Amino acid sequence: MTANLLEFDLEGLAAFCAGLGEKRFRAVQLFRWIHQRGASDFGQMTDLAKSLRDKLAGAAHVEALPVISQHISADGTIKWLFDVGNGDAVETVYIPESDRGTLCVSSQAGCAVGCRFCSTGHQGFSRNLKTWEIVAQLWFAEHFLRRHLGREERIVSNVVMMGMGEPLQNYTALVPALKTMLDDHGYGLSRRRVTVSTSGVVPMIERLALDCPVALAVSLHAPNDALRNDLVPLNRKYPLAELLAACKGYLAHAPRDFITFEYCMLDGVNDTPEHAQQLIDLVAQHGVRCKFNLIPFNPFPQSGLVRSQAPAVAAFAQRLNDAGIVTTVRKTRGDDIDAACGQLAGEVKDRTGVGSRIAAQRRVVLHPRRQSTPEAAP
Ligand code: SAH
Ligand code: SF4
């Protein structure tokens, strides 16, 4: 089995090339061909010496994940379901807006945290994605969309690690993937435009600050430990006081001077004026500079939870804003294709009764041909 070069950040690729007896600038050229131009065929890389192309052909390949399906929402959001083998699949969502293109990327097949309001959490954990499987989502989306839309310039301007999985429970694979996104020879995304969203893996927040500081979003969802223990079980391990201290520490290294707190609005559970006041007190007590992003709960079967009423969401936002905490309400995108926050279920074996899901998705697939490279895509 040859190496999939999507696995390497630039340093990793330089080491791989050194193993082939090649200098670092060759690795830079190769990295640019792959990530900036979407090339997967070494024969195409005409400014590399023929001898290097021959060596690469024997030792390496560049391959994305097979696409199981692609759905396009009425609002332009696109969701891809990628096959990661063994009956597992992960989802990636592209969200176009007038001033940016955001790609929501998955880090795991399933998730072990098991938040009550999250469809990924309900299906359980299957496995960590490898670095190449994280990078392949961006590589495919960027180059597929460029070809599809006939554009030369960059399409994906922002990446949010808000797809399936808890990125900080897959730290070793995550960091080289982030580095590839940030690298000027790769996707050249600014640190402010790459966001890691976490349910609060405190030791890894501390490590990320040192290894690869990017924008941080923390899924808070509750203003006190009792409620958060129930909604986000990881809170029993890393309670709010530790989490907020880690957030404060992160700010010393972060590319932005605030943490984004995500808060999923659940009717009658965490959306009352008392909850808003507790939140205001909590962030004041810990002195964390933050913004809030309220996410109206996106329902899925078997959650047993209900989305907050729009007036309750508006009143909650108003209270936080009045207290000087900038608060926005996240627009729901792509819910007609089950691509909204918390609706990504992919397919994790069949342990949760979502077994017919891939079959159901296939019935509405737009481009049923399996593809593994952007070139091959329709
Ligand atoms: N595991 C990471 C990132 C993936 S979830 C995390 O938890 O932060 C991305 C965001 O969607 C998180 O804020 C998560 O809490 C939120 N979310 C999950 N399920 C949701 C649902 N059903 N409705 C609305 N938001 C949801
Ligand atoms: Fe995992 Fe995030 Fe879903 Fe919680 S909200 S189960 S951490 S993916």
mmCIF file of C-alpha atoms and ligand atoms in Angstrom:
data_model
loop_
_atom_site.group_PDB
_atom_site.id
_atom_site.type_symbol
_atom_site.label_atom_id
_atom_site.label_comp_id
_atom_site.label_asym_id
_atom_site.label_seq_id
_atom_site.Cartn_x
_atom_site.Cartn_y
_atom_site.Cartn_z
ATOM 1 C CA MET A 1 0.000 0.000 0.000
ATOM 2 C CA THR A 2 1.500 3.334 -1.015
ATOM 3 C CA ALA A 3 1.163 6.508 1.074
ATOM 4 C CA ASN A 4 -1.783 8.816 0.505
ATOM 5 C CA LEU A 5 -0.136 12.229 0.332
ATOM 6 C CA LEU A 6 -3.255 13.924 1.763
ATOM 7 C CA GLU A 7 -2.041 12.505 5.089
ATOM 8 C CA PHE A 8 0.892 14.938 5.291
ATOM 9 C CA ASP A 9 1.176 18.566 6.279
ATOM 10 C CA LEU A 10 4.095 20.338 4.573
ATOM 11 C CA GLU A 11 6.594 19.219 7.214
ATOM 12 C CA GLY A 12 5.370 15.635 6.887
ATOM 13 C CA LEU A 13 5.605 15.781 3.111
ATOM 14 C CA ALA A 14 9.124 17.225 3.322
ATOM 15 C CA ALA A 15 10.129 14.269 5.516
ATOM 16 C CA PHE A 16 8.490 11.853 3.089
ATOM 17 C CA CYS A 17 10.319 13.448 0.157
ATOM 18 C CA ALA A 18 13.595 13.388 2.101
ATOM 19 C CA GLY A 19 13.060 9.631 2.404
ATOM 20 C CA LEU A 20 12.959 9.518 -1.401
ATOM 21 C CA GLY A 21 16.199 11.541 -1.533
ATOM 22 C CA GLU A 22 14.423 14.746 -2.566
ATOM 23 C CA LYS A 23 14.974 18.295 -1.330
ATOM 24 C CA ARG A 24 12.411 20.318 0.585
ATOM 25 C CA PHE A 25 11.555 22.634 -2.311
ATOM 26 C CA ARG A 26 10.340 19.590 -4.224
ATOM 27 C CA ALA A 27 7.927 18.871 -1.378
ATOM 28 C CA VAL A 28 6.689 22.474 -1.603
ATOM 29 C CA GLN A 29 6.044 22.073 -5.329
ATOM 30 C CA LEU A 30 4.258 18.793 -4.784
ATOM 31 C CA PHE A 31 2.165 20.199 -1.916
ATOM 32 C CA ARG A 32 1.089 23.107 -4.113
ATOM 33 C CA TRP A 33 0.116 20.827 -6.960
ATOM 34 C CA ILE A 34 -2.020 18.733 -4.660
ATOM 35 C CA HIS A 35 -3.721 21.345 -2.514
ATOM 36 C CA GLN A 36 -3.709 24.486 -4.631
ATOM 37 C CA ARG A 37 -4.410 22.849 -7.971
ATOM 38 C CA GLY A 38 -6.249 19.723 -6.915
ATOM 39 C CA ALA A 39 -3.909 17.430 -8.851
ATOM 40 C CA SER A 40 -3.848 13.738 -8.098
ATOM 41 C CA ASP A 41 -1.961 12.469 -11.132
ATOM 42 C CA PHE A 42 1.817 12.803 -10.768
ATOM 43 C CA GLY A 43 2.144 12.728 -14.568
ATOM 44 C CA GLN A 44 0.351 16.095 -14.648
ATOM 45 C CA MET A 45 2.979 17.748 -12.436
ATOM 46 C CA THR A 46 5.125 18.812 -15.325
ATOM 47 C CA ASP A 47 7.579 20.991 -13.432
ATOM 48 C CA LEU A 48 8.693 18.027 -11.320
ATOM 49 C CA ALA A 49 11.584 16.007 -12.747
ATOM 50 C CA LYS A 50 10.509 12.829 -14.526
ATOM 51 C CA SER A 51 12.667 10.834 -12.119
ATOM 52 C CA LEU A 52 10.732 12.231 -9.145
ATOM 53 C CA ARG A 53 7.381 11.607 -10.812
ATOM 54 C CA ASP A 54 8.429 8.002 -11.391
ATOM 55 C CA LYS A 55 9.511 7.622 -7.765
ATOM 56 C CA LEU A 56 6.218 9.080 -6.573
ATOM 57 C CA ALA A 57 4.208 6.812 -8.810
ATOM 58 C CA GLY A 58 5.814 3.835 -7.087
ATOM 59 C CA ALA A 59 5.578 5.120 -3.525
ATOM 60 C CA ALA A 60 2.537 7.366 -3.200
ATOM 61 C CA HIS A 61 -0.938 8.261 -4.332
ATOM 62 C CA VAL A 62 -3.427 11.091 -3.825
ATOM 63 C CA GLU A 63 -6.934 9.916 -3.287
ATOM 64 C CA ALA A 64 -10.077 11.434 -1.803
ATOM 65 C CA LEU A 65 -12.944 9.578 -0.157
ATOM 66 C CA PRO A 66 -15.579 7.931 -2.318
ATOM 67 C CA VAL A 67 -18.722 10.037 -2.510
ATOM 68 C CA ILE A 68 -21.871 8.135 -1.645
ATOM 69 C CA SER A 69 -24.243 10.987 -2.277
ATOM 70 C CA GLN A 70 -24.539 14.702 -2.833
ATOM 71 C CA HIS A 71 -27.571 16.758 -1.914
ATOM 72 C CA ILE A 72 -28.204 20.388 -2.760
ATOM 73 C CA SER A 73 -30.510 22.408 -0.534
ATOM 74 C CA ALA A 74 -32.937 25.021 -1.768
ATOM 75 C CA ASP A 75 -30.669 27.607 -0.083
ATOM 76 C CA GLY A 76 -27.573 26.443 -1.976
ATOM 77 C CA THR A 77 -26.073 24.423 0.877
ATOM 78 C CA ILE A 78 -24.470 21.210 -0.374
ATOM 79 C CA LYS A 79 -24.038 18.071 1.706
ATOM 80 C CA TRP A 80 -21.808 15.186 0.733
ATOM 81 C CA LEU A 81 -21.837 11.789 2.341
ATOM 82 C CA PHE A 82 -18.402 10.135 2.113
ATOM 83 C CA ASP A 83 -17.689 6.458 2.502
ATOM 84 C CA VAL A 84 -14.957 5.804 5.097
ATOM 85 C CA GLY A 85 -15.193 2.026 4.875
ATOM 86 C CA ASN A 86 -16.649 -0.720 7.028
ATOM 87 C CA GLY A 87 -20.176 0.611 6.701
ATOM 88 C CA ASP A 88 -19.187 3.999 8.134
ATOM 89 C CA ALA A 89 -19.809 7.307 6.418
ATOM 90 C CA VAL A 90 -19.194 10.942 7.324
ATOM 91 C CA GLU A 91 -20.829 14.121 6.165
ATOM 92 C CA THR A 92 -19.386 17.409 4.945
ATOM 93 C CA VAL A 93 -21.454 20.518 4.341
ATOM 94 C CA TYR A 94 -20.660 23.518 2.121
ATOM 95 C CA ILE A 95 -22.507 26.709 3.049
ATOM 96 C CA PRO A 96 -22.269 29.536 0.500
ATOM 97 C CA GLU A 97 -22.873 33.100 1.646
ATOM 98 C CA SER A 98 -22.419 36.380 -0.184
ATOM 99 C CA ASP A 99 -19.053 37.138 1.411
ATOM 100 C CA ARG A 100 -17.688 33.689 2.226
ATOM 101 C CA GLY A 101 -17.859 29.968 1.579
ATOM 102 C CA THR A 102 -17.832 27.859 4.726
ATOM 103 C CA LEU A 103 -17.046 24.169 4.815
ATOM 104 C CA CYS A 104 -18.252 22.194 7.826
ATOM 105 C CA VAL A 105 -15.857 19.267 8.239
ATOM 106 C CA SER A 106 -16.185 16.000 10.201
ATOM 107 C CA SER A 107 -13.449 14.658 12.467
ATOM 108 C CA GLN A 108 -14.817 11.263 13.526
ATOM 109 C CA ALA A 109 -17.250 8.595 12.338
ATOM 110 C CA GLY A 110 -19.807 9.008 15.114
ATOM 111 C CA CYS A 111 -18.940 10.617 18.430
ATOM 112 C CA ALA A 112 -18.247 9.270 21.905
ATOM 113 C CA VAL A 113 -19.424 12.320 23.842
ATOM 114 C CA GLY A 114 -23.096 11.483 23.467
ATOM 115 C CA CYS A 115 -24.769 14.881 23.851
ATOM 116 C CA ARG A 116 -28.501 14.442 24.239
ATOM 117 C CA PHE A 117 -29.525 16.925 21.563
ATOM 118 C CA CYS A 118 -27.122 15.696 18.857
ATOM 119 C CA SER A 119 -27.921 13.102 16.265
ATOM 120 C CA THR A 120 -24.242 12.174 15.828
ATOM 121 C CA GLY A 121 -24.005 11.654 19.582
ATOM 122 C CA HIS A 122 -27.012 9.361 19.546
ATOM 123 C CA GLN A 123 -25.442 6.997 17.087
ATOM 124 C CA GLY A 124 -22.346 6.283 19.179
ATOM 125 C CA PHE A 125 -18.672 6.229 18.239
ATOM 126 C CA SER A 126 -17.192 4.234 15.432
ATOM 127 C CA ARG A 127 -13.667 5.545 14.854
ATOM 128 C CA ASN A 128 -11.362 8.505 14.502
ATOM 129 C CA LEU A 129 -10.767 9.803 11.013
ATOM 130 C CA LYS A 130 -7.190 9.842 9.766
ATOM 131 C CA THR A 131 -5.579 13.146 8.806
ATOM 132 C CA TRP A 132 -6.049 12.368 5.119
ATOM 133 C CA GLU A 133 -9.730 11.691 5.661
ATOM 134 C CA ILE A 134 -10.168 15.115 7.273
ATOM 135 C CA VAL A 135 -8.128 16.898 4.588
ATOM 136 C CA ALA A 136 -9.851 14.945 1.804
ATOM 137 C CA GLN A 137 -13.153 16.620 2.675
ATOM 138 C CA LEU A 138 -11.659 20.047 1.963
ATOM 139 C CA TRP A 139 -9.588 18.899 -1.013
ATOM 140 C CA PHE A 140 -12.635 17.371 -2.658
ATOM 141 C CA ALA A 141 -15.040 20.233 -1.896
ATOM 142 C CA GLU A 142 -12.652 22.983 -2.996
ATOM 143 C CA HIS A 143 -11.591 21.410 -6.267
ATOM 144 C CA PHE A 144 -14.922 19.834 -7.133
ATOM 145 C CA LEU A 145 -16.680 23.178 -6.677
ATOM 146 C CA ARG A 146 -14.039 25.062 -8.666
ATOM 147 C CA ARG A 147 -14.533 22.709 -11.595
ATOM 148 C CA HIS A 148 -18.278 22.581 -11.188
ATOM 149 C CA LEU A 149 -18.642 26.367 -11.022
ATOM 150 C CA GLY A 150 -15.874 27.008 -13.544
ATOM 151 C CA ARG A 151 -14.003 29.235 -11.110
ATOM 152 C CA GLU A 152 -10.271 29.590 -10.699
ATOM 153 C CA GLU A 153 -10.238 31.466 -7.431
ATOM 154 C CA ARG A 154 -10.667 30.032 -3.958
ATOM 155 C CA ILE A 155 -14.149 28.810 -3.074
ATOM 156 C CA VAL A 156 -13.823 27.679 0.548
ATOM 157 C CA SER A 157 -12.784 30.685 2.635
ATOM 158 C CA ASN A 158 -13.682 29.305 6.074
ATOM 159 C CA VAL A 159 -13.501 25.881 7.667
ATOM 160 C CA VAL A 160 -15.447 24.961 10.780
ATOM 161 C CA MET A 161 -14.732 21.660 12.510
ATOM 162 C CA MET A 162 -18.431 21.335 13.318
ATOM 163 C CA GLY A 163 -19.368 18.237 11.363
ATOM 164 C CA MET A 164 -19.570 14.811 12.911
ATOM 165 C CA GLY A 165 -17.345 14.050 15.869
ATOM 166 C CA GLU A 166 -15.441 15.763 18.650
ATOM 167 C CA PRO A 167 -12.270 17.138 17.000
ATOM 168 C CA LEU A 168 -10.335 17.387 20.257
ATOM 169 C CA GLN A 169 -10.847 13.678 20.867
ATOM 170 C CA ASN A 170 -8.983 13.095 17.600
ATOM 171 C CA TYR A 171 -6.188 15.524 18.312
ATOM 172 C CA THR A 172 -3.240 13.738 16.688
ATOM 173 C CA ALA A 173 -4.975 13.535 13.324
ATOM 174 C CA LEU A 174 -6.534 16.975 13.639
ATOM 175 C CA VAL A 175 -3.414 19.109 14.036
ATOM 176 C CA PRO A 176 -1.654 18.209 10.743
ATOM 177 C CA ALA A 177 -4.993 18.662 8.966
ATOM 178 C CA LEU A 178 -5.323 22.168 10.439
ATOM 179 C CA LYS A 179 -1.740 22.942 9.447
ATOM 180 C CA THR A 180 -2.482 21.972 5.848
ATOM 181 C CA MET A 181 -5.533 24.257 5.853
ATOM 182 C CA LEU A 182 -3.447 27.160 7.175
ATOM 183 C CA ASP A 183 -0.298 26.638 5.106
ATOM 184 C CA ASP A 184 0.346 29.293 2.474
ATOM 185 C CA HIS A 185 1.414 26.519 0.133
ATOM 186 C CA GLY A 186 -1.781 24.617 0.977
ATOM 187 C CA TYR A 187 -5.169 26.307 1.351
ATOM 188 C CA GLY A 188 -3.746 29.480 2.881
ATOM 189 C CA LEU A 189 -6.708 30.016 5.216
ATOM 190 C CA SER A 190 -6.203 32.538 7.975
ATOM 191 C CA ARG A 191 -6.240 31.285 11.567
ATOM 192 C CA ARG A 192 -9.274 33.418 12.192
ATOM 193 C CA ARG A 193 -11.170 31.585 9.485
ATOM 194 C CA VAL A 194 -10.486 28.074 10.735
ATOM 195 C CA THR A 195 -12.608 27.207 13.749
ATOM 196 C CA VAL A 196 -12.347 24.200 16.018
ATOM 197 C CA SER A 197 -15.599 23.539 17.846
ATOM 198 C CA THR A 198 -15.385 21.465 20.999
ATOM 199 C CA SER A 199 -17.710 20.192 23.681
ATOM 200 C CA GLY A 200 -14.915 20.995 26.151
ATOM 201 C CA VAL A 201 -11.935 18.623 26.185
ATOM 202 C CA VAL A 202 -9.981 20.837 28.573
ATOM 203 C CA PRO A 203 -6.433 19.382 28.283
ATOM 204 C CA MET A 204 -6.628 19.488 24.497
ATOM 205 C CA ILE A 205 -7.808 23.104 24.483
ATOM 206 C CA GLU A 206 -4.610 23.846 26.369
ATOM 207 C CA ARG A 207 -2.510 21.908 23.866
ATOM 208 C CA LEU A 208 -4.170 23.432 20.828
ATOM 209 C CA ALA A 209 -3.297 26.887 22.142
ATOM 210 C CA LEU A 210 0.376 25.942 21.875
ATOM 211 C CA ASP A 211 0.419 23.599 18.866
ATOM 212 C CA CYS A 212 -1.913 25.301 16.430
ATOM 213 C CA PRO A 213 -4.004 28.209 17.714
ATOM 214 C CA VAL A 214 -7.063 28.773 15.530
ATOM 215 C CA ALA A 215 -10.466 30.274 16.307
ATOM 216 C CA LEU A 216 -12.187 28.360 19.103
ATOM 217 C CA ALA A 217 -15.878 27.659 19.542
ATOM 218 C CA VAL A 218 -17.021 25.956 22.720
ATOM 219 C CA SER A 219 -20.353 24.174 22.927
ATOM 220 C CA LEU A 220 -21.697 25.401 26.244
ATOM 221 C CA HIS A 221 -25.446 24.686 26.118
ATOM 222 C CA ALA A 222 -26.008 25.126 29.857
ATOM 223 C CA PRO A 223 -25.145 27.744 32.496
ATOM 224 C CA ASN A 224 -24.617 25.354 35.413
ATOM 225 C CA ASP A 225 -22.952 21.994 35.996
ATOM 226 C CA ALA A 226 -26.119 20.099 36.909
ATOM 227 C CA LEU A 227 -27.798 20.854 33.591
ATOM 228 C CA ARG A 228 -24.615 20.574 31.568
ATOM 229 C CA ASN A 229 -23.828 17.160 33.073
ATOM 230 C CA ASP A 230 -27.125 16.027 31.669
ATOM 231 C CA LEU A 231 -26.876 17.615 28.211
ATOM 232 C CA VAL A 232 -23.119 17.250 27.556
ATOM 233 C CA PRO A 233 -21.877 14.219 29.521
ATOM 234 C CA LEU A 234 -18.241 15.294 29.094
ATOM 235 C CA ASN A 235 -19.001 17.988 31.664
ATOM 236 C CA ARG A 236 -18.776 15.361 34.409
ATOM 237 C CA LYS A 237 -15.102 15.016 33.550
ATOM 238 C CA TYR A 238 -14.361 18.670 32.805
ATOM 239 C CA PRO A 239 -16.826 20.869 34.711
ATOM 240 C CA LEU A 240 -17.615 24.473 33.835
ATOM 241 C CA ALA A 241 -15.024 26.100 36.113
ATOM 242 C CA GLU A 242 -12.200 24.140 34.451
ATOM 243 C CA LEU A 243 -13.635 24.701 31.001
ATOM 244 C CA LEU A 244 -13.933 28.451 31.434
ATOM 245 C CA ALA A 245 -10.433 28.678 32.875
ATOM 246 C CA ALA A 246 -9.127 26.823 29.799
ATOM 247 C CA CYS A 247 -11.049 29.224 27.535
ATOM 248 C CA LYS A 248 -9.483 32.183 29.288
ATOM 249 C CA GLY A 249 -6.030 30.666 28.923
ATOM 250 C CA TYR A 250 -6.652 29.988 25.234
ATOM 251 C CA LEU A 251 -7.300 33.659 24.578
ATOM 252 C CA ALA A 252 -3.676 34.476 25.298
ATOM 253 C CA HIS A 253 -2.744 32.541 22.132
ATOM 254 C CA ALA A 254 -5.871 32.786 19.993
ATOM 255 C CA PRO A 255 -6.073 34.617 16.672
ATOM 256 C CA ARG A 256 -9.327 36.214 17.848
ATOM 257 C CA ASP A 257 -9.767 38.054 21.115
ATOM 258 C CA PHE A 258 -12.931 36.194 22.071
ATOM 259 C CA ILE A 259 -14.245 32.662 22.394
ATOM 260 C CA THR A 260 -17.475 31.790 20.624
ATOM 261 C CA PHE A 261 -19.879 29.967 22.901
ATOM 262 C CA GLU A 262 -22.430 27.856 21.088
ATOM 263 C CA TYR A 263 -25.706 27.353 22.839
ATOM 264 C CA CYS A 264 -28.366 25.024 21.458
ATOM 265 C CA MET A 265 -31.784 26.388 22.408
ATOM 266 C CA LEU A 266 -34.036 23.698 23.854
ATOM 267 C CA ASP A 267 -37.603 24.538 24.740
ATOM 268 C CA GLY A 268 -38.130 24.627 28.502
ATOM 269 C CA VAL A 269 -34.720 23.045 29.150
ATOM 270 C CA ASN A 270 -32.102 25.814 28.918
ATOM 271 C CA ASP A 271 -33.920 28.789 27.413
ATOM 272 C CA THR A 272 -35.516 30.706 30.303
ATOM 273 C CA PRO A 273 -34.605 34.212 31.512
ATOM 274 C CA GLU A 274 -33.031 32.608 34.620
ATOM 275 C CA HIS A 275 -30.718 30.563 32.404
ATOM 276 C CA ALA A 276 -29.715 33.720 30.540
ATOM 277 C CA GLN A 277 -28.911 35.486 33.807
ATOM 278 C CA GLN A 278 -26.869 32.513 35.065
ATOM 279 C CA LEU A 279 -24.862 32.597 31.832
ATOM 280 C CA ILE A 280 -24.165 36.302 32.192
ATOM 281 C CA ASP A 281 -22.968 35.715 35.760
ATOM 282 C CA LEU A 282 -20.886 32.708 34.748
ATOM 283 C CA VAL A 283 -18.855 34.455 32.066
ATOM 284 C CA ALA A 284 -18.468 37.556 34.223
ATOM 285 C CA GLN A 285 -17.216 35.480 37.155
ATOM 286 C CA HIS A 286 -14.560 33.833 34.987
ATOM 287 C CA GLY A 287 -13.724 36.940 32.988
ATOM 288 C CA VAL A 288 -13.832 35.235 29.598
ATOM 289 C CA ARG A 289 -14.181 37.532 26.577
ATOM 290 C CA CYS A 290 -16.800 35.853 24.475
ATOM 291 C CA LYS A 291 -19.586 36.004 21.957
ATOM 292 C CA PHE A 292 -22.632 33.805 22.012
ATOM 293 C CA ASN A 293 -24.081 31.998 19.054
ATOM 294 C CA LEU A 294 -27.543 30.659 19.813
ATOM 295 C CA ILE A 295 -28.503 27.648 17.702
ATOM 296 C CA PRO A 296 -32.203 26.841 17.567
ATOM 297 C CA PHE A 297 -32.345 23.091 18.185
ATOM 298 C CA ASN A 298 -32.650 21.080 14.980
ATOM 299 C CA PRO A 299 -34.880 18.170 15.780
ATOM 300 C CA PHE A 300 -34.218 14.592 14.764
ATOM 301 C CA PRO A 301 -36.181 11.451 15.529
ATOM 302 C CA GLN A 302 -35.667 9.928 18.994
ATOM 303 C CA SER A 303 -34.235 13.059 20.677
ATOM 304 C CA GLY A 304 -37.378 13.737 22.708
ATOM 305 C CA LEU A 305 -36.439 17.441 22.696
ATOM 306 C CA VAL A 306 -38.182 20.446 21.212
ATOM 307 C CA ARG A 307 -36.816 23.598 19.595
ATOM 308 C CA SER A 308 -37.244 26.794 21.619
ATOM 309 C CA GLN A 309 -39.968 29.137 20.430
ATOM 310 C CA ALA A 310 -38.667 32.035 18.335
ATOM 311 C CA PRO A 311 -39.729 34.672 20.926
ATOM 312 C CA ALA A 312 -37.835 32.803 23.659
ATOM 313 C CA VAL A 313 -34.697 32.756 21.493
ATOM 314 C CA ALA A 314 -35.052 36.454 20.721
ATOM 315 C CA ALA A 315 -35.593 37.336 24.397
ATOM 316 C CA PHE A 316 -32.598 35.230 25.449
ATOM 317 C CA ALA A 317 -30.390 36.953 22.854
ATOM 318 C CA GLN A 318 -31.678 40.338 23.974
ATOM 319 C CA ARG A 319 -30.774 39.673 27.612
ATOM 320 C CA LEU A 320 -27.214 38.676 26.733
ATOM 321 C CA ASN A 321 -26.808 41.613 24.373
ATOM 322 C CA ASP A 322 -28.145 43.992 27.021
ATOM 323 C CA ALA A 323 -25.494 42.650 29.389
ATOM 324 C CA GLY A 324 -22.836 43.575 26.820
ATOM 325 C CA ILE A 325 -22.269 40.074 25.415
ATOM 326 C CA VAL A 326 -22.495 40.113 21.629
ATOM 327 C CA THR A 327 -25.019 37.421 20.763
ATOM 328 C CA THR A 328 -26.239 36.201 17.407
ATOM 329 C CA VAL A 329 -28.774 33.593 16.422
ATOM 330 C CA ARG A 330 -27.470 31.077 13.919
ATOM 331 C CA LYS A 331 -29.452 30.918 10.709
ATOM 332 C CA THR A 332 -30.553 27.417 9.955
ATOM 333 C CA ARG A 333 -29.054 26.296 6.667
ATOM 334 C CA GLY A 334 -29.709 23.150 4.713
ATOM 335 C CA ASP A 335 -32.322 21.656 7.021
ATOM 336 C CA ASP A 336 -34.333 20.441 4.020
ATOM 337 C CA ILE A 337 -31.468 18.019 3.278
ATOM 338 C CA ASP A 338 -30.722 17.193 6.945
ATOM 339 C CA ALA A 339 -27.505 19.216 6.773
ATOM 340 C CA ALA A 340 -28.212 21.572 9.672
ATOM 341 C CA CYS A 341 -26.243 21.526 12.953
ATOM 342 C CA GLY A 342 -26.795 18.333 14.846
ATOM 343 C CA GLN A 343 -28.546 16.567 11.976
ATOM 344 C CA LEU A 344 -25.451 14.899 10.585
ATOM 345 C CA ALA A 345 -25.852 11.218 11.181
ATOM 346 C CA GLY A 346 -23.828 9.654 8.367
ATOM 347 C CA GLU A 347 -23.938 5.972 8.938
ATOM 348 C CA VAL A 348 -22.242 4.218 11.783
ATOM 349 C CA LYS A 349 -22.773 0.521 11.251
ATOM 350 C CA ASP A 350 -26.336 -0.217 12.205
ATOM 351 C CA ARG A 351 -26.247 -0.008 15.909
ATOM 352 C CA THR A 352 -28.832 2.726 16.175
ATOM 353 C CA GLY A 353 -31.490 1.865 13.690
ATOM 354 C CA VAL A 354 -30.404 4.393 11.102
ATOM 355 C CA GLY A 355 -29.493 1.488 8.867
ATOM 356 C CA SER A 356 -31.778 2.345 6.014
ATOM 357 C CA ARG A 357 -30.411 5.856 5.881
ATOM 358 C CA ILE A 358 -27.835 5.382 3.156
ATOM 359 C CA ALA A 359 -30.388 3.562 1.048
ATOM 360 C CA ALA A 360 -32.845 6.389 1.626
ATOM 361 C CA GLN A 361 -30.195 8.955 0.705
ATOM 362 C CA ARG A 362 -29.391 7.110 -2.490
ATOM 363 C CA ARG A 363 -32.940 7.525 -3.688
ATOM 364 C CA VAL A 364 -32.541 11.276 -3.845
ATOM 365 C CA VAL A 365 -28.937 11.334 -4.937
ATOM 366 C CA LEU A 366 -28.216 13.790 -7.724
ATOM 367 C CA HIS A 367 -25.050 12.236 -9.033
ATOM 368 C CA PRO A 368 -25.067 8.591 -8.150
ATOM 369 C CA ARG A 369 -21.729 7.779 -9.772
ATOM 370 C CA ARG A 370 -19.068 7.031 -7.166
ATOM 371 C CA GLN A 371 -16.134 9.358 -7.372
ATOM 372 C CA SER A 372 -12.840 9.415 -5.682
ATOM 373 C CA THR A 373 -11.207 12.459 -7.168
ATOM 374 C CA PRO A 374 -12.547 15.894 -8.006
ATOM 375 C CA GLU A 375 -11.574 15.321 -11.630
ATOM 376 C CA ALA A 376 -13.836 12.308 -11.797
ATOM 377 C CA ALA A 377 -16.753 14.128 -10.259
ATOM 378 C CA PRO A 378 -19.656 15.096 -12.454
HETATM 379 N N1 SAH B 1 -18.282 18.027 18.643
HETATM 380 C C1 SAH B 1 -18.120 19.397 18.447
HETATM 381 C C2 SAH B 1 -18.369 19.851 17.025
HETATM 382 C C3 SAH B 1 -19.549 19.244 16.296
HETATM 383 S S1 SAH B 1 -21.131 19.762 16.769
HETATM 384 C C4 SAH B 1 -18.980 20.181 19.399
HETATM 385 O O1 SAH B 1 -19.826 19.601 20.056
HETATM 386 O O2 SAH B 1 -18.750 21.374 19.525
HETATM 387 C C5 SAH B 1 -21.297 21.392 16.129
HETATM 388 C C6 SAH B 1 -22.327 22.245 16.872
HETATM 389 O O3 SAH B 1 -23.673 21.795 16.634
HETATM 390 C C7 SAH B 1 -22.123 22.156 18.371
HETATM 391 O O4 SAH B 1 -22.228 23.406 18.982
HETATM 392 C C8 SAH B 1 -23.276 21.289 18.781
HETATM 393 O O5 SAH B 1 -23.563 21.441 20.106
HETATM 394 C C9 SAH B 1 -24.369 21.735 17.853
HETATM 395 N N2 SAH B 1 -25.480 20.796 17.779
HETATM 396 C C10 SAH B 1 -25.428 19.467 17.948
HETATM 397 N N3 SAH B 1 -26.656 18.946 17.806
HETATM 398 C C11 SAH B 1 -27.501 19.964 17.519
HETATM 399 C C12 SAH B 1 -28.888 20.042 17.216
HETATM 400 N N4 SAH B 1 -29.649 18.950 17.172
HETATM 401 N N5 SAH B 1 -29.406 21.243 16.952
HETATM 402 C C13 SAH B 1 -28.633 22.345 16.959
HETATM 403 N N6 SAH B 1 -27.316 22.331 17.216
HETATM 404 C C14 SAH B 1 -26.751 21.154 17.503
HETATM 405 FE FE1 SF4 B 2 -20.256 14.856 19.789
HETATM 406 FE FE2 SF4 B 2 -20.419 17.507 19.383
HETATM 407 FE FE3 SF4 B 2 -22.532 15.904 18.907
HETATM 408 FE FE4 SF4 B 2 -21.743 16.371 21.412
HETATM 409 S S1 SF4 B 2 -22.558 17.889 19.958
HETATM 410 S S2 SF4 B 2 -22.278 14.370 20.552
HETATM 411 S S3 SF4 B 2 -19.531 16.458 21.151
HETATM 412 S S4 SF4 B 2 -20.598 15.873 17.823
#
